[in-house]
PDB file of C-alpha atoms and ligand atoms in Angstrom:
ATOM      1  CA  MET A   1     105.252 215.255  66.075  1.00 96.00           C
ATOM      2  CA  LEU A   2     102.075 213.995  64.333  1.00 98.00           C
ATOM      3  CA  TRP A   3      98.803 212.829  65.858  1.00 97.00           C
ATOM      4  CA  LEU A   4      95.734 211.471  64.106  1.00 98.00           C
ATOM      5  CA  GLU A   5      92.665 211.400  66.317  1.00 97.00           C
ATOM      6  CA  ASP A   6      89.485 209.662  65.185  1.00 97.00           C
ATOM      7  CA  VAL A   7      90.152 210.437  61.515  1.00 98.00           C
ATOM      8  CA  HIS A   8      87.394 209.476  59.068  1.00 98.00           C
ATOM      9  CA  VAL A   9      87.686 209.732  55.280  1.00 97.00           C
ATOM     10  CA  HIS A  10      85.012 208.855  52.711  1.00 96.00           C
ATOM     11  CA  ARG A  11      86.125 208.180  49.130  1.00 94.00           C
ATOM     12  CA  GLY A  12      83.355 207.815  46.590  1.00 88.00           C
ATOM     13  CA  GLY A  13      80.917 205.470  48.291  1.00 89.00           C
ATOM     14  CA  THR A  14      83.578 203.932  50.555  1.00 93.00           C
ATOM     15  CA  HIS A  15      84.134 204.770  54.220  1.00 96.00           C
ATOM     16  CA  ALA A  16      87.897 204.318  53.676  1.00 97.00           C
ATOM     17  CA  LEU A  17      89.098 205.462  57.128  1.00 98.00           C
ATOM     18  CA  ARG A  18      86.719 204.686  59.995  1.00 97.00           C
ATOM     19  CA  GLY A  19      88.324 206.436  62.961  1.00 97.00           C
ATOM     20  CA  ILE A  20      92.121 206.260  62.803  1.00 97.00           C
ATOM     21  CA  ASP A  21      94.257 207.103  65.844  1.00 97.00           C
ATOM     22  CA  LEU A  22      97.993 207.106  65.392  1.00 97.00           C
ATOM     23  CA  GLU A  23     101.060 208.974  66.501  1.00 97.00           C
ATOM     24  CA  VAL A  24     104.480 209.606  64.988  1.00 98.00           C
ATOM     25  CA  ARG A  25     107.181 210.814  67.370  1.00 97.00           C
ATOM     26  CA  ARG A  26     110.134 212.963  66.379  1.00 96.00           C
ATOM     27  CA  GLY A  27     113.087 210.908  65.076  1.00 96.00           C
ATOM     28  CA  GLU A  28     111.132 207.708  64.434  1.00 97.00           C
ATOM     29  CA  ILE A  29     110.430 205.605  61.395  1.00 98.00           C
ATOM     30  CA  VAL A  30     106.813 204.491  61.785  1.00 98.00           C
ATOM     31  CA  ALA A  31     105.437 201.876  59.380  1.00 98.00           C
ATOM     32  CA  LEU A  32     101.829 201.407  58.366  1.00 98.00           C
ATOM     33  CA  ILE A  33     101.146 197.914  57.060  1.00 96.00           C
ATOM     34  CA  GLY A  34      97.971 196.195  55.877  1.00 95.00           C
ATOM     35  CA  ALA A  35      96.340 194.444  52.959  1.00 91.00           C
ATOM     36  CA  ASN A  36      95.333 196.065  49.655  1.00 91.00           C
ATOM     37  CA  GLY A  37      92.498 198.496  50.221  1.00 92.00           C
ATOM     38  CA  ALA A  38      93.030 198.720  54.000  1.00 95.00           C
ATOM     39  CA  GLY A  39      93.395 202.504  53.774  1.00 96.00           C
ATOM     40  CA  LYS A  40      97.155 203.049  53.957  1.00 96.00           C
ATOM     41  CA  THR A  41      97.383 205.360  50.939  1.00 96.00           C
ATOM     42  CA  THR A  42      94.264 207.191  52.097  1.00 97.00           C
ATOM     43  CA  THR A  43      95.876 207.817  55.505  1.00 98.00           C
ATOM     44  CA  LEU A  44      98.920 209.462  53.901  1.00 97.00           C
ATOM     45  CA  ALA A  45      96.705 211.519  51.563  1.00 97.00           C
ATOM     46  CA  ALA A  46      94.650 212.752  54.530  1.00 97.00           C
ATOM     47  CA  ILE A  47      97.827 213.856  56.330  1.00 98.00           C
ATOM     48  CA  SER A  48      99.293 215.688  53.319  1.00 96.00           C
ATOM     49  CA  GLY A  49      95.989 217.393  52.512  1.00 96.00           C
ATOM     50  CA  LEU A  50      95.393 215.616  49.186  1.00 95.00           C
ATOM     51  CA  LEU A  51      92.196 214.225  50.699  1.00 95.00           C
ATOM     52  CA  ARG A  52      89.962 215.885  53.273  1.00 94.00           C
ATOM     53  CA  CYS A  53      88.912 214.106  56.430  1.00 94.00           C
ATOM     54  CA  GLN A  54      85.233 214.475  57.237  1.00 94.00           C
ATOM     55  CA  GLN A  55      85.751 213.927  60.951  1.00 95.00           C
ATOM     56  CA  GLY A  56      88.657 213.969  63.393  1.00 97.00           C
ATOM     57  CA  ARG A  57      91.825 215.960  63.948  1.00 96.00           C
ATOM     58  CA  ILE A  58      95.357 215.808  62.562  1.00 97.00           C
ATOM     59  CA  GLY A  59      97.844 217.589  64.808  1.00 97.00           C
ATOM     60  CA  PHE A  60     101.349 218.444  63.630  1.00 97.00           C
ATOM     61  CA  ALA A  61     104.087 219.912  65.814  1.00 94.00           C
ATOM     62  CA  PRO A  62     107.308 220.295  63.793  1.00 87.00           C
ATOM     63  CA  GLU A  63     108.814 222.372  66.640  1.00 83.00           C
ATOM     64  CA  GLN A  64     106.947 223.295  69.806  1.00 78.00           C
ATOM     65  CA  ALA A  65     103.564 224.624  68.739  1.00 85.00           C
ATOM     66  CA  ARG A  66     100.975 222.101  67.611  1.00 88.00           C
ATOM     67  CA  ILE A  67      98.763 223.018  64.670  1.00 91.00           C
ATOM     68  CA  ASP A  68      95.639 221.282  63.375  1.00 93.00           C
ATOM     69  CA  ILE A  69      96.375 220.548  59.695  1.00 95.00           C
ATOM     70  CA  SER A  70      93.140 218.703  58.940  1.00 94.00           C
ATOM     71  CA  LYS A  71      91.673 221.804  57.271  1.00 91.00           C
ATOM     72  CA  VAL A  72      94.905 223.223  55.856  1.00 94.00           C
ATOM     73  CA  ARG A  73      95.628 223.271  52.095  1.00 94.00           C
ATOM     74  CA  ALA A  74      98.215 220.789  50.759  1.00 94.00           C
ATOM     75  CA  GLU A  75     100.686 223.515  49.748  1.00 92.00           C
ATOM     76  CA  LYS A  76     100.665 224.979  53.247  1.00 93.00           C
ATOM     77  CA  ILE A  77     101.193 221.527  54.725  1.00 95.00           C
ATOM     78  CA  VAL A  78     104.358 221.178  52.616  1.00 94.00           C
ATOM     79  CA  ALA A  79     105.470 224.602  53.861  1.00 92.00           C
ATOM     80  CA  ALA A  80     104.797 223.495  57.448  1.00 93.00           C
ATOM     81  CA  GLY A  81     107.245 220.612  56.990  1.00 95.00           C
ATOM     82  CA  ILE A  82     105.460 217.534  55.627  1.00 97.00           C
ATOM     83  CA  SER A  83     106.544 216.076  52.292  1.00 96.00           C
ATOM     84  CA  HIS A  84     104.656 213.278  50.549  1.00 95.00           C
ATOM     85  CA  CYS A  85     106.434 210.831  48.250  1.00 93.00           C
ATOM     86  CA  PRO A  86     103.387 209.287  46.562  1.00 89.00           C
ATOM     87  CA  GLU A  87     102.581 205.782  45.368  1.00 83.00           C
ATOM     88  CA  GLY A  88     103.751 205.270  41.784  1.00 78.00           C
ATOM     89  CA  ARG A  89     106.501 207.895  42.239  1.00 77.00           C
ATOM     90  CA  GLN A  90     104.802 210.442  39.956  1.00 87.00           C
ATOM     91  CA  ILE A  91     107.943 212.054  38.679  1.00 92.00           C
ATOM     92  CA  PHE A  92     107.800 214.301  35.614  1.00 95.00           C
ATOM     93  CA  GLY A  93     108.911 212.048  32.747  1.00 95.00           C
ATOM     94  CA  ASN A  94     109.798 214.777  30.267  1.00 95.00           C
ATOM     95  CA  LEU A  95     111.753 216.866  32.768  1.00 97.00           C
ATOM     96  CA  SER A  96     115.354 216.096  33.678  1.00 97.00           C
ATOM     97  CA  VAL A  97     116.430 214.585  36.976  1.00 97.00           C
ATOM     98  CA  ALA A  98     117.828 217.980  38.037  1.00 97.00           C
ATOM     99  CA  GLU A  99     114.549 219.742  37.146  1.00 97.00           C
ATOM    100  CA  ASN A 100     112.503 217.131  39.003  1.00 97.00           C
ATOM    101  CA  LEU A 101     114.631 217.702  42.108  1.00 97.00           C
ATOM    102  CA  MET A 102     114.210 221.472  41.908  1.00 96.00           C
ATOM    103  CA  ILE A 103     110.424 221.049  41.757  1.00 94.00           C
ATOM    104  CA  GLY A 104     110.709 219.631  45.272  1.00 94.00           C
ATOM    105  CA  ALA A 105     112.102 222.993  46.380  1.00 94.00           C
ATOM    106  CA  TYR A 106     109.485 225.133  44.601  1.00 89.00           C
ATOM    107  CA  LEU A 107     108.212 226.754  47.794  1.00 87.00           C
ATOM    108  CA  ARG A 108     111.695 227.742  48.948  1.00 87.00           C
ATOM    109  CA  SER A 109     113.750 230.817  48.150  1.00 87.00           C
ATOM    110  CA  ASP A 110     116.840 230.172  50.322  1.00 92.00           C
ATOM    111  CA  ARG A 111     119.336 229.456  47.540  1.00 91.00           C
ATOM    112  CA  ASP A 112     122.183 228.437  49.842  1.00 93.00           C
ATOM    113  CA  GLY A 113     119.914 226.055  51.713  1.00 93.00           C
ATOM    114  CA  ILE A 114     118.602 224.567  48.463  1.00 96.00           C
ATOM    115  CA  GLU A 115     122.140 223.977  47.187  1.00 95.00           C
ATOM    116  CA  LYS A 116     123.140 222.388  50.481  1.00 95.00           C
ATOM    117  CA  ASP A 117     120.127 220.062  50.388  1.00 95.00           C
ATOM    118  CA  LEU A 118     120.837 219.200  46.750  1.00 97.00           C
ATOM    119  CA  ARG A 119     124.355 218.141  47.779  1.00 96.00           C
ATOM    120  CA  ALA A 120     122.869 216.067  50.594  1.00 95.00           C
ATOM    121  CA  VAL A 121     120.457 214.349  48.148  1.00 96.00           C
ATOM    122  CA  HIS A 122     123.364 213.619  45.761  1.00 96.00           C
ATOM    123  CA  ASP A 123     125.278 212.238  48.697  1.00 94.00           C
ATOM    124  CA  LEU A 124     122.416 209.844  49.504  1.00 94.00           C
ATOM    125  CA  PHE A 125     121.778 208.980  45.838  1.00 95.00           C
ATOM    126  CA  PRO A 126     124.979 209.564  43.776  1.00 95.00           C
ATOM    127  CA  ILE A 127     123.202 208.195  40.669  1.00 95.00           C
ATOM    128  CA  LEU A 128     120.990 211.315  40.623  1.00 96.00           C
ATOM    129  CA  LEU A 129     124.083 213.454  40.056  1.00 97.00           C
ATOM    130  CA  THR A 130     125.411 211.163  37.321  1.00 97.00           C
ATOM    131  CA  ARG A 131     122.006 211.214  35.609  1.00 96.00           C
ATOM    132  CA  ALA A 132     121.214 214.892  36.306  1.00 97.00           C
ATOM    133  CA  SER A 133     120.385 215.845  32.710  1.00 97.00           C
ATOM    134  CA  VAL A 134     118.540 212.627  31.809  1.00 97.00           C
ATOM    135  CA  PRO A 135     114.720 212.849  31.407  1.00 97.00           C
ATOM    136  CA  GLY A 136     112.793 211.177  34.211  1.00 96.00           C
ATOM    137  CA  ASN A 137     111.148 208.671  31.874  1.00 95.00           C
ATOM    138  CA  ARG A 138     114.560 207.279  30.878  1.00 96.00           C
ATOM    139  CA  LEU A 139     115.363 206.175  34.429  1.00 95.00           C
ATOM    140  CA  SER A 140     114.980 202.621  35.715  1.00 92.00           C
ATOM    141  CA  GLY A 141     112.296 201.906  38.314  1.00 91.00           C
ATOM    142  CA  GLY A 142     114.838 202.035  41.118  1.00 91.00           C
ATOM    143  CA  GLU A 143     116.303 205.314  39.907  1.00 93.00           C
ATOM    144  CA  GLN A 144     112.801 206.798  39.654  1.00 94.00           C
ATOM    145  CA  MET A 145     112.147 205.793  43.276  1.00 93.00           C
ATOM    146  CA  MET A 146     115.384 207.451  44.334  1.00 94.00           C
ATOM    147  CA  LEU A 147     114.406 210.560  42.396  1.00 96.00           C
ATOM    148  CA  ALA A 148     110.969 210.624  44.039  1.00 95.00           C
ATOM    149  CA  ILE A 149     112.521 210.381  47.512  1.00 95.00           C
ATOM    150  CA  GLY A 150     115.178 212.949  46.609  1.00 96.00           C
ATOM    151  CA  ARG A 151     112.532 215.344  45.311  1.00 96.00           C
ATOM    152  CA  ALA A 152     110.520 214.939  48.510  1.00 95.00           C
ATOM    153  CA  LEU A 153     113.639 215.729  50.563  1.00 96.00           C
ATOM    154  CA  MET A 154     114.240 218.944  48.586  1.00 96.00           C
ATOM    155  CA  SER A 155     111.459 220.668  50.512  1.00 93.00           C
ATOM    156  CA  ARG A 156     113.560 219.939  53.642  1.00 94.00           C
ATOM    157  CA  PRO A 157     110.696 218.168  55.425  1.00 96.00           C
ATOM    158  CA  LYS A 158     110.503 217.512  59.140  1.00 96.00           C
ATOM    159  CA  LEU A 159     108.253 214.560  58.332  1.00 97.00           C
ATOM    160  CA  LEU A 160     108.562 212.449  55.182  1.00 97.00           C
ATOM    161  CA  LEU A 161     105.529 210.407  54.068  1.00 97.00           C
ATOM    162  CA  LEU A 162     106.517 207.487  51.856  1.00 97.00           C
ATOM    163  CA  ASP A 163     104.037 205.330  49.967  1.00 96.00           C
ATOM    164  CA  GLU A 164     105.261 201.863  48.923  1.00 94.00           C
ATOM    165  CA  PRO A 165     108.924 202.566  48.155  1.00 92.00           C
ATOM    166  CA  SER A 166     109.528 198.854  47.458  1.00 91.00           C
ATOM    167  CA  LEU A 167     106.816 198.541  44.788  1.00 89.00           C
ATOM    168  CA  GLY A 168     108.092 196.796  41.659  1.00 86.00           C
ATOM    169  CA  LEU A 169     111.743 196.866  42.702  1.00 89.00           C
ATOM    170  CA  ALA A 170     114.227 193.977  42.847  1.00 88.00           C
ATOM    171  CA  PRO A 171     114.978 192.777  46.403  1.00 89.00           C
ATOM    172  CA  GLN A 172     118.557 194.052  46.351  1.00 90.00           C
ATOM    173  CA  LEU A 173     117.396 197.517  45.377  1.00 90.00           C
ATOM    174  CA  VAL A 174     114.713 197.479  48.067  1.00 92.00           C
ATOM    175  CA  GLU A 175     117.401 196.717  50.635  1.00 92.00           C
ATOM    176  CA  GLN A 176     119.480 199.615  49.365  1.00 92.00           C
ATOM    177  CA  ILE A 177     116.506 201.990  49.589  1.00 93.00           C
ATOM    178  CA  PHE A 178     115.614 200.806  53.098  1.00 95.00           C
ATOM    179  CA  ASP A 179     119.227 201.374  54.226  1.00 94.00           C
ATOM    180  CA  ILE A 180     118.933 204.907  52.892  1.00 94.00           C
ATOM    181  CA  LEU A 181     115.646 205.434  54.770  1.00 96.00           C
ATOM    182  CA  ALA A 182     117.448 204.525  57.996  1.00 96.00           C
ATOM    183  CA  ARG A 183     120.118 207.070  57.108  1.00 94.00           C
ATOM    184  CA  ILE A 184     117.476 209.736  56.387  1.00 95.00           C
ATOM    185  CA  ARG A 185     115.985 209.079  59.845  1.00 96.00           C
ATOM    186  CA  ASP A 186     119.417 209.141  61.498  1.00 95.00           C
ATOM    187  CA  GLU A 187     120.146 212.499  59.846  1.00 92.00           C
ATOM    188  CA  GLY A 188     117.051 213.992  61.493  1.00 93.00           C
ATOM    189  CA  THR A 189     114.004 213.471  59.252  1.00 96.00           C
ATOM    190  CA  THR A 190     111.071 211.620  60.803  1.00 97.00           C
ATOM    191  CA  VAL A 191     109.485 209.050  58.453  1.00 98.00           C
ATOM    192  CA  LEU A 192     105.980 207.591  58.116  1.00 98.00           C
ATOM    193  CA  LEU A 193     106.223 204.644  55.742  1.00 97.00           C
ATOM    194  CA  VAL A 194     103.419 202.714  54.014  1.00 97.00           C
ATOM    195  CA  GLU A 195     104.526 199.276  52.870  1.00 94.00           C
ATOM    196  CA  GLN A 196     103.176 196.041  51.400  1.00 90.00           C
ATOM    197  CA  ASN A 197     106.499 194.403  52.222  1.00 92.00           C
ATOM    198  CA  ALA A 198     105.613 193.923  55.890  1.00 94.00           C
ATOM    199  CA  ALA A 199     108.725 191.931  56.785  1.00 94.00           C
ATOM    200  CA  MET A 200     111.102 194.641  55.665  1.00 93.00           C
ATOM    201  CA  ALA A 201     108.939 197.444  57.019  1.00 96.00           C
ATOM    202  CA  LEU A 202     108.752 195.895  60.509  1.00 97.00           C
ATOM    203  CA  ASP A 203     112.477 195.240  60.464  1.00 95.00           C
ATOM    204  CA  LEU A 204     113.212 198.884  59.673  1.00 96.00           C
ATOM    205  CA  ALA A 205     110.525 200.631  61.712  1.00 97.00           C
ATOM    206  CA  ASP A 206     110.866 201.807  65.297  1.00 97.00           C
ATOM    207  CA  ARG A 207     107.105 201.374  65.664  1.00 98.00           C
ATOM    208  CA  ALA A 208     104.329 200.177  63.397  1.00 98.00           C
ATOM    209  CA  TYR A 209     100.559 200.068  62.988  1.00 98.00           C
ATOM    210  CA  VAL A 210      98.483 197.379  61.310  1.00 97.00           C
ATOM    211  CA  LEU A 211      95.547 198.771  59.347  1.00 96.00           C
ATOM    212  CA  GLU A 212      92.543 196.619  58.459  1.00 95.00           C
ATOM    213  CA  THR A 213      89.508 197.911  56.549  1.00 95.00           C
ATOM    214  CA  GLY A 214      89.975 201.492  57.670  1.00 97.00           C
ATOM    215  CA  LEU A 215      90.778 200.782  61.336  1.00 97.00           C
ATOM    216  CA  ILE A 216      93.975 200.344  63.336  1.00 97.00           C
ATOM    217  CA  LYS A 217      94.004 196.717  64.472  1.00 96.00           C
ATOM    218  CA  LEU A 218      97.392 196.527  66.190  1.00 96.00           C
ATOM    219  CA  ALA A 219     100.220 198.824  67.213  1.00 97.00           C
ATOM    220  CA  GLY A 220     103.636 198.222  68.698  1.00 97.00           C
ATOM    221  CA  THR A 221     107.348 198.252  68.094  1.00 97.00           C
ATOM    222  CA  GLY A 222     108.461 196.811  64.769  1.00 96.00           C
ATOM    223  CA  LYS A 223     110.133 193.961  66.670  1.00 95.00           C
ATOM    224  CA  ALA A 224     107.058 193.119  68.755  1.00 97.00           C
ATOM    225  CA  LEU A 225     104.712 193.113  65.755  1.00 97.00           C
ATOM    226  CA  ALA A 226     107.105 190.936  63.742  1.00 95.00           C
ATOM    227  CA  GLN A 227     106.798 188.344  66.535  1.00 95.00           C
ATOM    228  CA  ASP A 228     103.016 188.623  66.875  1.00 94.00           C
ATOM    229  CA  ALA A 229     101.345 185.371  65.744  1.00 92.00           C
ATOM    230  CA  ASP A 230      98.435 187.128  63.975  1.00 92.00           C
ATOM    231  CA  VAL A 231     100.787 189.457  62.104  1.00 93.00           C
ATOM    232  CA  GLN A 232     103.004 186.538  61.149  1.00 93.00           C
ATOM    233  CA  ARG A 233     100.054 184.586  59.774  1.00 91.00           C
ATOM    234  CA  ALA A 234      98.381 187.480  57.939  1.00 91.00           C
ATOM    235  CA  TYR A 235     101.318 189.538  56.704  1.00 89.00           C
ATOM    236  CA  LEU A 236     104.566 187.627  57.006  1.00 88.00           C
ATOM    237  CA  GLY A 237     103.511 184.337  55.423  1.00 81.00           C
ATOM    238  CA  VAL A 238     104.426 182.326  58.538  1.00 76.00           C
ATOM    239  CA  GLY A 239     102.405 179.325  59.772  1.00 65.00           C
TER     240      GLY A 239
HETATM  241  P1  ATP B   1      96.744 199.686  48.281  1.00 80.45           P
HETATM  242  O1  ATP B   1      97.943 199.024  48.825  1.00 80.45           O
HETATM  243  O2  ATP B   1      95.979 198.812  47.324  1.00 80.45           O
HETATM  244  O3  ATP B   1      96.983 201.064  47.755  1.00 80.45           O
HETATM  245  P2  ATP B   1      95.646 200.876  50.642  1.00 80.45           P
HETATM  246  O4  ATP B   1      95.737 200.209  51.969  1.00 80.45           O
HETATM  247  O5  ATP B   1      96.612 201.967  50.380  1.00 80.45           O
HETATM  248  O6  ATP B   1      95.752 199.788  49.518  1.00 80.45           O
HETATM  249  P3  ATP B   1      93.628 202.729  49.902  1.00 80.45           P
HETATM  250  O7  ATP B   1      94.179 202.899  48.513  1.00 80.45           O
HETATM  251  O8  ATP B   1      93.851 203.790  50.882  1.00 80.45           O
HETATM  252  O9  ATP B   1      94.179 201.371  50.513  1.00 80.45           O
HETATM  253  O10 ATP B   1      92.071 202.411  49.780  1.00 80.45           O
HETATM  254  C1  ATP B   1      91.179 202.454  50.869  1.00 80.45           C
HETATM  255  C2  ATP B   1      89.748 202.292  50.373  1.00 80.45           C
HETATM  256  O11 ATP B   1      89.413 203.410  49.555  1.00 80.45           O
HETATM  257  C3  ATP B   1      89.520 201.044  49.520  1.00 80.45           C
HETATM  258  O12 ATP B   1      88.259 200.516  49.865  1.00 80.45           O
HETATM  259  C4  ATP B   1      89.512 201.567  48.109  1.00 80.45           C
HETATM  260  O13 ATP B   1      88.682 200.776  47.293  1.00 80.45           O
HETATM  261  C5  ATP B   1      88.955 202.970  48.279  1.00 80.45           C
HETATM  262  N1  ATP B   1      89.506 203.876  47.259  1.00 80.45           N
HETATM  263  C6  ATP B   1      90.809 204.034  46.947  1.00 80.45           C
HETATM  264  N2  ATP B   1      90.959 204.938  45.969  1.00 80.45           N
HETATM  265  C7  ATP B   1      89.736 205.376  45.648  1.00 80.45           C
HETATM  266  C8  ATP B   1      89.219 206.325  44.716  1.00 80.45           C
HETATM  267  N3  ATP B   1      90.037 207.018  43.920  1.00 80.45           N
HETATM  268  N4  ATP B   1      87.877 206.510  44.681  1.00 80.45           N
HETATM  269  C9  ATP B   1      87.055 205.823  45.502  1.00 80.45           C
HETATM  270  N5  ATP B   1      87.471 204.911  46.408  1.00 80.45           N
HETATM  271  C10 ATP B   1      88.786 204.689  46.477  1.00 80.45           C
END
């Protein structure tokens, strides 16, 4: 569904991505792990059009036809079926939960479809219905994460990009969110997940990539990478 081929991104004076190749297949959860500054956030931003790549191609095939989205504007990329749930959640603090969710559907005009997806989001995250009229800045960190994921789902994406959903959350909450990510995948949305919590990401992911200083160092199934000695030493705190 998504292919990155030799993608390079420069940010300020930094060559942040130095030739990334990766693939996300329909129906998978793919995890991208790596240390701080490895380029994980930059990879997601290049896919969603928030950053431009200076070299390489990004192919996206939500259905049959494959399009090159590396030169397409961010808004059109959302319309094509990619939704980005950014690092730090970035919800609108002075707008209500319900208003934040509707912002996720701002490119859509199919009212029945929007209502159906809103019900599906409330089904995944019942707290967002209970707290519908509460301003975003009054939510707990976990609730804000749920709102950010719910908002991203309101564009009915084929591919959901998720940046650090576990950041700052208590372990129990992280487990709850990861269970919901599995459900989102099982209900038909493909997921590309960036995570610092490598153990949980590899446990959840069908496949994963290890990013180091702007390059893919390793790729494999989540299971295989979790058993790889180098990954265990560098990212899982083993040995
Ligand atoms: P983190 O987990 O800390 O977010 P990351 O793997 O997501 O790490 P990126 O944020 O993608 O890494 O950073 C990749 C490189 O780009 C780093 O060298 C970083 O210093 C640089 N970089 C990140 N943001 C900017 C920016 N706004 N301007 C210039 N360089 C940046």
